[in-house]
GROMACS .gro file of C-alpha atoms in nm:
model
  390
    1MET     CA    1  -0.386  -0.502   1.056
    2GLN     CA    2  -0.735  -0.364   1.003
    3SER     CA    3  -0.864  -0.107   1.255
    4ASN     CA    4  -1.034  -0.274   1.552
    5ASN     CA    5  -1.320  -0.025   1.525
    6LEU     CA    6  -1.451  -0.201   1.215
    7PHE     CA    7  -1.443  -0.541   1.384
    8GLU     CA    8  -1.607  -0.408   1.698
    9THR     CA    9  -1.904  -0.267   1.508
   10THR     CA   10  -1.965  -0.550   1.261
   11ILE     CA   11  -2.077  -0.910   1.282
   12PRO     CA   12  -1.921  -1.208   1.101
   13VAL     CA   13  -2.083  -1.334   0.782
   14ALA     CA   14  -2.112  -1.679   0.942
   15PRO     CA   15  -1.914  -1.894   1.188
   16LEU     CA   16  -1.555  -1.923   1.064
   17LYS     CA   17  -1.401  -2.260   0.974
   18LEU     CA   18  -1.062  -2.340   0.816
   19ALA     CA   19  -1.042  -2.654   0.604
   20ALA     CA   20  -0.670  -2.702   0.544
   21LEU     CA   21  -0.542  -2.989   0.337
   22GLU     CA   22  -0.234  -3.179   0.447
   23GLY     CA   23  -0.007  -2.995   0.205
   24CYS     CA   24  -0.035  -2.664   0.394
   25MET     CA   25  -0.114  -2.781   0.747
   26ASP     CA   26   0.194  -2.623   0.906
   27LEU     CA   27   0.101  -2.279   0.770
   28ALA     CA   28  -0.267  -2.331   0.858
   29LYS     CA   29  -0.187  -2.407   1.221
   30ARG     CA   30   0.009  -2.084   1.258
   31VAL     CA   31  -0.269  -1.888   1.087
   32ASP     CA   32  -0.523  -2.049   1.320
   33GLU     CA   33  -0.322  -1.946   1.628
   34TYR     CA   34  -0.315  -1.584   1.513
   35ILE     CA   35  -0.692  -1.574   1.448
   36VAL     CA   36  -0.757  -1.720   1.794
   37ASP     CA   37  -0.531  -1.452   1.944
   38PHE     CA   38  -0.695  -1.170   1.743
   39ARG     CA   39  -1.041  -1.260   1.864
   40ARG     CA   40  -0.952  -1.321   2.226
   41ASN     CA   41  -0.801  -0.974   2.249
   42ARG     CA   42  -1.090  -0.798   2.074
   43LYS     CA   43  -1.394  -0.655   2.247
   44ASN     CA   44  -1.704  -0.651   2.030
   45MET     CA   45  -2.020  -0.464   2.123
   46HIS     CA   46  -2.232  -0.746   1.974
   47GLU     CA   47  -2.045  -1.043   2.120
   48SER     CA   48  -2.344  -1.161   2.325
   49ALA     CA   49  -2.570  -1.173   2.018
   50ILE     CA   50  -2.666  -1.504   1.859
   51GLU     CA   51  -2.472  -1.404   1.546
   52PHE     CA   52  -2.151  -1.444   1.748
   53GLN     CA   53  -2.215  -1.805   1.841
   54GLY     CA   54  -1.881  -1.985   1.797
   55TYR     CA   55  -1.694  -1.656   1.741
   56LEU     CA   56  -1.446  -1.733   2.019
   57SER     CA   57  -1.286  -2.073   1.980
   58ASN     CA   58  -0.970  -2.257   2.073
   59SER     CA   59  -0.927  -2.348   1.707
   60TYR     CA   60  -1.105  -2.282   1.378
   61LEU     CA   61  -0.943  -2.573   1.196
   62ILE     CA   62  -1.172  -2.859   1.101
   63ARG     CA   63  -1.075  -3.213   1.015
   64CYS     CA   64  -1.063  -3.288   0.644
   65CYS     CA   65  -0.880  -3.540   0.431
   66CYS     CA   66  -0.874  -3.707   0.091
   67PRO     CA   67  -0.819  -4.083   0.142
   68ARG     CA   68  -0.732  -4.284  -0.168
   69PHE     CA   69  -0.834  -4.621  -0.302
   70GLY     CA   70  -0.578  -4.872  -0.427
   71THR     CA   71  -0.617  -4.742  -0.779
   72GLY     CA   72  -0.511  -4.392  -0.673
   73GLU     CA   73  -0.862  -4.249  -0.692
   74ALA     CA   74  -0.969  -4.041  -0.394
   75LYS     CA   75  -1.262  -3.879  -0.216
   76GLY     CA   76  -1.293  -3.566  -0.004
   77MET     CA   77  -1.412  -3.604   0.355
   78LEU     CA   78  -1.499  -3.354   0.627
   79GLY     CA   79  -1.472  -3.461   0.990
   80GLU     CA   80  -1.750  -3.236   1.120
   81SER     CA   81  -2.056  -3.043   1.011
   82VAL     CA   82  -2.006  -2.715   0.824
   83ARG     CA   83  -2.373  -2.626   0.786
   84GLY     CA   84  -2.410  -2.249   0.772
   85ASP     CA   85  -2.035  -2.185   0.813
   86ASP     CA   86  -1.798  -1.951   0.630
   87ILE     CA   87  -1.540  -2.199   0.499
   88PHE     CA   88  -1.185  -2.114   0.393
   89VAL     CA   89  -1.029  -2.406   0.205
   90MET     CA   90  -0.648  -2.387   0.211
   91ASP     CA   91  -0.404  -2.584  -0.001
   92ASP     CA   92  -0.044  -2.562  -0.123
   93VAL     CA   93  -0.043  -2.701  -0.475
   94GLY     CA   94   0.339  -2.690  -0.478
   95ASN     CA   95   0.398  -2.935  -0.193
   96TYR     CA   96   0.569  -3.222  -0.371
   97SER     CA   97   0.676  -3.394  -0.048
   98LEU     CA   98   0.344  -3.577  -0.006
   99THR     CA   99   0.299  -3.917  -0.162
  100TYR     CA  100   0.022  -4.166  -0.237
  101THR     CA  101   0.009  -4.524  -0.362
  102VAL     CA  102  -0.118  -4.640  -0.702
  103CYS     CA  103  -0.139  -5.019  -0.738
  104GLY     CA  104   0.156  -5.060  -0.502
  105HIS     CA  105   0.368  -4.784  -0.658
  106THR     CA  106   0.453  -4.461  -0.475
  107ASN     CA  107   0.373  -4.132  -0.650
  108HIS     CA  108   0.466  -3.783  -0.535
  109MET     CA  109   0.172  -3.544  -0.544
  110SER     CA  110   0.179  -3.300  -0.834
  111PRO     CA  111  -0.002  -2.964  -0.855
  112ASP     CA  112  -0.273  -3.146  -1.052
  113ASP     CA  113  -0.325  -3.391  -0.764
  114HIS     CA  114  -0.344  -3.109  -0.508
  115PHE     CA  115  -0.591  -2.912  -0.717
  116GLN     CA  116  -0.813  -3.217  -0.757
  117ASP     CA  117  -0.809  -3.277  -0.380
  118MET     CA  118  -0.901  -2.914  -0.320
  119LYS     CA  119  -1.205  -2.955  -0.545
  120ARG     CA  120  -1.302  -3.267  -0.351
  121ILE     CA  121  -1.306  -3.077  -0.021
  122ILE     CA  122  -1.498  -2.790  -0.183
  123SER     CA  123  -1.749  -3.043  -0.315
  124ALA     CA  124  -1.792  -3.195   0.031
  125ALA     CA  125  -1.848  -2.852   0.191
  126MET     CA  126  -2.048  -2.671  -0.074
  127ALA     CA  127  -2.393  -2.819  -0.020
  128ASN     CA  128  -2.449  -2.703   0.339
  129SER     CA  129  -2.201  -2.423   0.408
  130HIS     CA  130  -2.293  -2.055   0.397
  131ARG     CA  131  -1.995  -1.960   0.181
  132VAL     CA  132  -1.680  -2.128   0.049
  133ASN     CA  133  -1.358  -1.933  -0.009
  134VAL     CA  134  -1.035  -2.074  -0.151
  135ILE     CA  135  -0.688  -1.981  -0.027
  136MET     CA  136  -0.436  -2.091  -0.289
  137PRO     CA  137  -0.113  -1.902  -0.210
  138PHE     CA  138   0.071  -2.042  -0.511
  139MET     CA  139  -0.170  -1.999  -0.800
  140TYR     CA  140  -0.234  -2.330  -0.973
  141GLU     CA  141  -0.105  -2.315  -1.333
  142GLY     CA  142  -0.034  -1.944  -1.281
  143ARG     CA  143   0.263  -1.959  -1.518
  144GLN     CA  144   0.036  -2.074  -1.802
  145HIS     CA  145  -0.148  -1.742  -1.806
  146LYS     CA  146  -0.151  -1.648  -2.173
  147ARG     CA  147  -0.180  -1.814  -2.511
  148THR     CA  148   0.098  -1.759  -2.763
  149LYS     CA  149   0.044  -2.066  -2.982
  150ARG     CA  150  -0.203  -2.354  -3.006
  151GLU     CA  151  -0.196  -2.423  -2.632
  152SER     CA  152  -0.425  -2.449  -2.333
  153LEU     CA  153  -0.506  -2.170  -2.087
  154ASP     CA  154  -0.495  -2.382  -1.775
  155CYS     CA  155  -0.504  -2.107  -1.510
  156ALA     CA  156  -0.813  -1.944  -1.661
  157LEU     CA  157  -0.989  -2.281  -1.688
  158ALA     CA  158  -0.904  -2.367  -1.325
  159LEU     CA  159  -1.041  -2.037  -1.195
  160GLN     CA  160  -1.361  -2.077  -1.397
  161GLU     CA  161  -1.401  -2.433  -1.271
  162LEU     CA  162  -1.381  -2.316  -0.908
  163MET     CA  163  -1.641  -2.046  -0.970
  164ASP     CA  164  -1.870  -2.292  -1.147
  165MET     CA  165  -1.853  -2.507  -0.831
  166GLY     CA  166  -1.984  -2.210  -0.630
  167VAL     CA  167  -1.666  -2.070  -0.471
  168SER     CA  168  -1.722  -1.708  -0.364
  169ASN     CA  169  -1.368  -1.574  -0.332
  170ILE     CA  170  -1.018  -1.679  -0.434
  171ILE     CA  171  -0.721  -1.553  -0.231
  172THR     CA  172  -0.370  -1.584  -0.374
  173PHE     CA  173  -0.030  -1.420  -0.339
  174ASP     CA  174   0.193  -1.255  -0.597
  175ALA     CA  175   0.025  -1.413  -0.899
  176HIS     CA  176   0.267  -1.456  -1.189
  177ASP     CA  177   0.033  -1.238  -1.393
  178PRO     CA  178  -0.256  -1.083  -1.192
  179ARG     CA  179  -0.447  -1.030  -1.518
  180VAL     CA  180  -0.569  -1.390  -1.483
  181VAL     CA  181  -0.857  -1.227  -1.293
  182ASN     CA  182  -0.994  -1.142  -1.638
  183ALA     CA  183  -1.105  -1.505  -1.659
  184ILE     CA  184  -1.355  -1.447  -1.374
  185PRO     CA  185  -1.436  -1.073  -1.385
  186LEU     CA  186  -1.764  -1.104  -1.191
  187HIS     CA  187  -1.620  -1.296  -0.895
  188GLY     CA  188  -1.395  -1.229  -0.596
  189PHE     CA  189  -1.022  -1.253  -0.665
  190ASP     CA  190  -0.765  -1.104  -0.426
  191ASN     CA  191  -0.394  -1.099  -0.503
  192TYR     CA  192  -0.176  -0.998  -0.206
  193MET     CA  193   0.191  -0.904  -0.203
  194PRO     CA  194   0.463  -0.962   0.063
  195PRO     CA  195   0.693  -0.654   0.047
  196TYR     CA  196   0.648  -0.570   0.416
  197GLN     CA  197   0.745  -0.920   0.523
  198PHE     CA  198   1.052  -0.908   0.295
  199ILE     CA  199   1.187  -0.586   0.439
  200LYS     CA  200   1.102  -0.699   0.793
  201ALA     CA  201   1.302  -1.022   0.754
  202LEU     CA  202   1.592  -0.831   0.599
  203CYS     CA  203   1.601  -0.564   0.870
  204ARG     CA  204   1.597  -0.827   1.143
  205LYS     CA  205   1.900  -1.004   0.998
  206VAL     CA  206   2.108  -0.720   0.850
  207LYS     CA  207   2.184  -0.457   1.113
  208ASP     CA  208   2.388  -0.217   0.898
  209LEU     CA  209   2.155  -0.171   0.601
  210GLN     CA  210   2.152   0.192   0.479
  211ILE     CA  211   1.814   0.251   0.319
  212ASP     CA  212   1.872   0.552   0.095
  213SER     CA  213   1.934   0.618  -0.273
  214GLU     CA  214   2.312   0.641  -0.229
  215HIS     CA  215   2.356   0.301  -0.067
  216LEU     CA  216   2.066   0.080  -0.180
  217MET     CA  217   1.901  -0.013  -0.509
  218VAL     CA  218   1.607  -0.235  -0.604
  219ILE     CA  219   1.641  -0.456  -0.911
  220SER     CA  220   1.381  -0.639  -1.119
  221PRO     CA  221   1.535  -0.949  -1.281
  222ASP     CA  222   1.305  -0.916  -1.584
  223GLU     CA  223   1.055  -0.681  -1.744
  224GLY     CA  224   0.760  -0.885  -1.619
  225GLY     CA  225   0.834  -0.800  -1.255
  226MET     CA  226   0.869  -0.425  -1.298
  227ASN     CA  227   0.559  -0.341  -1.093
  228ARG     CA  228   0.702  -0.514  -0.786
  229ALA     CA  229   1.034  -0.330  -0.816
  230VAL     CA  230   0.871   0.007  -0.884
  231TYR     CA  231   0.655  -0.018  -0.572
  232PHE     CA  232   0.940  -0.144  -0.356
  233SER     CA  233   1.182   0.127  -0.469
  234ASN     CA  234   0.923   0.403  -0.425
  235VAL     CA  235   0.824   0.305  -0.074
  236LEU     CA  236   1.190   0.266   0.028
  237GLY     CA  237   1.289   0.590  -0.145
  238VAL     CA  238   1.570   0.435  -0.351
  239ASP     CA  239   1.660   0.396  -0.719
  240MET     CA  240   1.567   0.093  -0.926
  241GLY     CA  241   1.703  -0.091  -1.226
  242MET     CA  242   1.605  -0.392  -1.431
  243PHE     CA  243   1.734  -0.670  -1.650
  244TYR     CA  244   1.560  -0.785  -1.961
  245LYS     CA  245   1.597  -1.134  -2.096
  246ARG     CA  246   1.718  -1.196  -2.450
  247ARG     CA  247   1.573  -1.534  -2.544
  248ASP     CA  248   1.628  -1.773  -2.831
  249TYR     CA  249   1.277  -1.791  -2.974
  250SER     CA  250   1.382  -2.045  -3.238
  251THR     CA  251   1.413  -2.328  -2.983
  252ILE     CA  252   1.218  -2.462  -2.685
  253VAL     CA  253   1.384  -2.630  -2.386
  254ASN     CA  254   1.171  -2.774  -2.104
  255GLY     CA  255   0.867  -2.592  -2.241
  256LYS     CA  256   1.023  -2.245  -2.266
  257ASN     CA  257   1.257  -2.044  -2.485
  258PRO     CA  258   1.611  -2.050  -2.336
  259ILE     CA  259   1.765  -1.724  -2.214
  260VAL     CA  260   2.061  -1.608  -2.423
  261ALA     CA  261   2.166  -1.314  -2.201
  262HIS     CA  262   2.050  -1.069  -1.935
  263GLU     CA  263   2.087  -0.703  -2.030
  264PHE     CA  264   2.092  -0.438  -1.754
  265LEU     CA  265   1.912  -0.103  -1.757
  266GLY     CA  266   1.983   0.137  -1.471
  267SER     CA  267   2.235   0.361  -1.299
  268SER     CA  268   2.571   0.259  -1.152
  269LEU     CA  269   2.567  -0.023  -0.898
  270ALA     CA  270   2.919   0.032  -0.770
  271GLY     CA  271   2.934   0.002  -0.392
  272LYS     CA  272   2.557  -0.026  -0.346
  273ASP     CA  273   2.360  -0.296  -0.168
  274VAL     CA  274   2.103  -0.449  -0.401
  275ILE     CA  275   1.761  -0.606  -0.339
  276VAL     CA  276   1.649  -0.830  -0.625
  277ILE     CA  277   1.273  -0.891  -0.608
  278ASP     CA  278   1.067  -1.141  -0.807
  279ASP     CA  279   0.765  -1.367  -0.770
  280MET     CA  280   0.945  -1.702  -0.772
  281ILE     CA  281   1.264  -1.898  -0.799
  282SER     CA  282   1.199  -2.202  -1.015
  283SER     CA  283   1.525  -2.364  -1.117
  284GLY     CA  284   1.710  -2.049  -1.007
  285GLU     CA  285   1.929  -2.032  -1.317
  286SER     CA  286   1.799  -1.690  -1.419
  287MET     CA  287   1.824  -1.543  -1.067
  288LEU     CA  288   2.177  -1.669  -1.017
  289ASP     CA  289   2.288  -1.522  -1.349
  290VAL     CA  290   2.141  -1.186  -1.243
  291ALA     CA  291   2.323  -1.205  -0.907
  292LYS     CA  292   2.653  -1.276  -1.082
  293GLN     CA  293   2.606  -0.986  -1.320
  294LEU     CA  294   2.527  -0.752  -1.030
  295LYS     CA  295   2.854  -0.847  -0.860
  296ASP     CA  296   3.038  -0.806  -1.192
  297ARG     CA  297   2.902  -0.450  -1.193
  298LYS     CA  298   3.063  -0.391  -0.851
  299ALA     CA  299   2.749  -0.421  -0.637
  300ASN     CA  300   2.823  -0.453  -0.265
  301ARG     CA  301   2.577  -0.704  -0.113
  302VAL     CA  302   2.301  -0.885  -0.303
  303PHE     CA  303   1.977  -0.982  -0.128
  304ILE     CA  304   1.734  -1.200  -0.326
  305CYS     CA  305   1.363  -1.170  -0.233
  306THR     CA  306   1.110  -1.402  -0.393
  307THR     CA  307   0.761  -1.497  -0.278
  308PHE     CA  308   0.795  -1.862  -0.375
  309GLY     CA  309   1.121  -2.055  -0.351
  310LEU     CA  310   1.065  -2.371  -0.555
  311PHE     CA  311   1.430  -2.466  -0.627
  312THR     CA  312   1.327  -2.731  -0.878
  313ASP     CA  313   1.690  -2.815  -0.966
  314GLY     CA  314   1.810  -2.845  -0.607
  315MET     CA  315   2.039  -2.625  -0.397
  316GLU     CA  316   2.385  -2.715  -0.528
  317LYS     CA  317   2.413  -2.422  -0.768
  318PHE     CA  318   2.296  -2.178  -0.498
  319ASP     CA  319   2.556  -2.321  -0.259
  320GLU     CA  320   2.825  -2.269  -0.521
  321TYR     CA  321   2.724  -1.909  -0.593
  322TYR     CA  322   2.696  -1.830  -0.222
  323GLU     CA  323   3.048  -1.961  -0.162
  324LYS     CA  324   3.172  -1.743  -0.446
  325GLY     CA  325   3.006  -1.439  -0.285
  326TYR     CA  326   2.758  -1.364  -0.563
  327PHE     CA  327   2.473  -1.317  -0.313
  328ASN     CA  328   2.434  -1.282   0.064
  329TYR     CA  329   2.080  -1.397   0.146
  330VAL     CA  330   1.779  -1.555  -0.019
  331ILE     CA  331   1.446  -1.454   0.136
  332THR     CA  332   1.129  -1.648   0.053
  333THR     CA  333   0.791  -1.676   0.221
  334ASN     CA  334   0.644  -1.977   0.401
  335LEU     CA  335   0.346  -1.982   0.163
  336THR     CA  336   0.469  -2.293  -0.015
  337TYR     CA  337   0.665  -2.602   0.081
  338ARG     CA  338   1.032  -2.558   0.173
  339ASN     CA  339   1.235  -2.871   0.226
  340GLU     CA  340   1.469  -2.928   0.520
  341GLU     CA  341   1.777  -2.874   0.304
  342LEU     CA  342   1.668  -2.519   0.225
  343LEU     CA  343   1.582  -2.435   0.585
  344LYS     CA  344   1.932  -2.537   0.698
  345ARG     CA  345   2.114  -2.316   0.449
  346PRO     CA  346   2.307  -2.029   0.615
  347TYR     CA  347   2.193  -1.787   0.347
  348TYR     CA  348   1.820  -1.860   0.381
  349LEU     CA  349   1.578  -1.620   0.553
  350GLU     CA  350   1.205  -1.677   0.592
  351ALA     CA  351   0.940  -1.408   0.550
  352ASP     CA  352   0.658  -1.532   0.772
  353MET     CA  353   0.317  -1.469   0.611
  354SER     CA  354   0.097  -1.644   0.867
  355LYS     CA  355  -0.009  -1.331   1.061
  356PHE     CA  356  -0.083  -1.147   0.737
  357LEU     CA  357  -0.295  -1.435   0.608
  358ALA     CA  358  -0.478  -1.458   0.942
  359ALA     CA  359  -0.565  -1.088   0.918
  360ILE     CA  360  -0.700  -1.141   0.565
  361ILE     CA  361  -0.923  -1.431   0.672
  362ASP     CA  362  -1.049  -1.249   0.981
  363THR     CA  363  -1.129  -0.939   0.774
  364MET     CA  364  -1.314  -1.131   0.505
  365ASN     CA  365  -1.515  -1.323   0.762
  366HIS     CA  366  -1.646  -0.986   0.885
  367ASP     CA  367  -1.716  -0.885   0.523
  368ILE     CA  368  -1.536  -0.553   0.563
  369SER     CA  369  -1.288  -0.378   0.335
  370THR     CA  370  -0.950  -0.549   0.298
  371GLU     CA  371  -0.780  -0.222   0.210
  372GLY     CA  372  -0.632  -0.201   0.559
  373VAL     CA  373  -0.443  -0.528   0.515
  374MET     CA  374  -0.383  -0.507   0.140
  375SER     CA  375  -0.167  -0.190   0.135
  376PRO     CA  376   0.149  -0.220   0.352
  377THR     CA  377   0.297   0.120   0.262
  378GLU     CA  378   0.254   0.283   0.602
  379LYS     CA  379   0.374  -0.029   0.782
  380ILE     CA  380   0.691  -0.039   0.571
  381ARG     CA  381   0.764   0.329   0.633
  382SER     CA  382   0.707   0.288   1.005
  383LEU     CA  383   0.936  -0.015   1.010
  384ILE     CA  384   1.213   0.175   0.828
  385GLU     CA  385   1.180   0.470   1.064
  386LYS     CA  386   1.222   0.241   1.367
  387TYR     CA  387   1.515   0.064   1.197
  388HIS     CA  388   1.694   0.396   1.143
  389GLN     CA  389   1.634   0.497   1.504
  390ILE     CA  390   1.782   0.173   1.633
   0.00000   0.00000   0.00000
């Protein structure tokens, strides 16, 4: 959390308002509770000034919705005035549980539908608000981040579209490729990572974890996630390894080249606990193959940490591999939708990001440096020190 001294000597950009769409309302409510708590427990030398009107509130959430006509078309609506406010529009483009009706037929909302609804709320707020910021934890079209053939660059186009609408800042988490910021180099784009929340969830559940180079290793399941593994291993003070994917580039299955094999690069895994860290589990096929290969190489326990658990092919394969002992826990964040089946699994752990996101919003509303919340290195080291003492 940012030092209170900065908050106590600065004023907010404008009154804070959170416009959360239905797809991320559960997360937004928890974030709202943390912001309310932060501000109630903070003494500010300027709190009697007119600039602090509305600074203390029982809730910063405003009513917003996107009702639909019978044809499936929709409109964005705000339930209260946002004139002069600092608006944070929140949406989870991966929440497929929501539905809407088109000419009597029920459709599940796709990322395209969520993104369109987000633009509708932005459009409704843009004319009179002081500033509009977008919180999109799971980056819309983030996996379509580069062009290799005659194909569209959807993520870049989406970011440019938001900026053309007048959005000031975009906040996301663990972007599949953070270089998508190159599409909007003159605008605000913040990409946050959840390593502290991962290790916190793991330490709470596993009481006999030995965090040293002789007993623990961090693994990247592919070459694209090396930066995550390098940071994690350095801050924990342990070794790292990686797999690289050999793909069949002569064929395309479900829009991608199928993986032929995973090849491992690294030191011996025998007897060591292993943390596998990546940005997402989509179908989970690749992650499960990595977990199996780690156990085949005599790894002790396998802990899978991913920011977004999508599980697009269901949980059956994960249940099977858990029963066979290929992994011990799967840790994902609450930044995107998790169905009830996942939450009931004995091997599932949640890394709660709501307090972290609340700190980000509160910091940006004061227009002060986010460095204090962006870098979790000291927090991780402090957590490990306390864990060892206990």
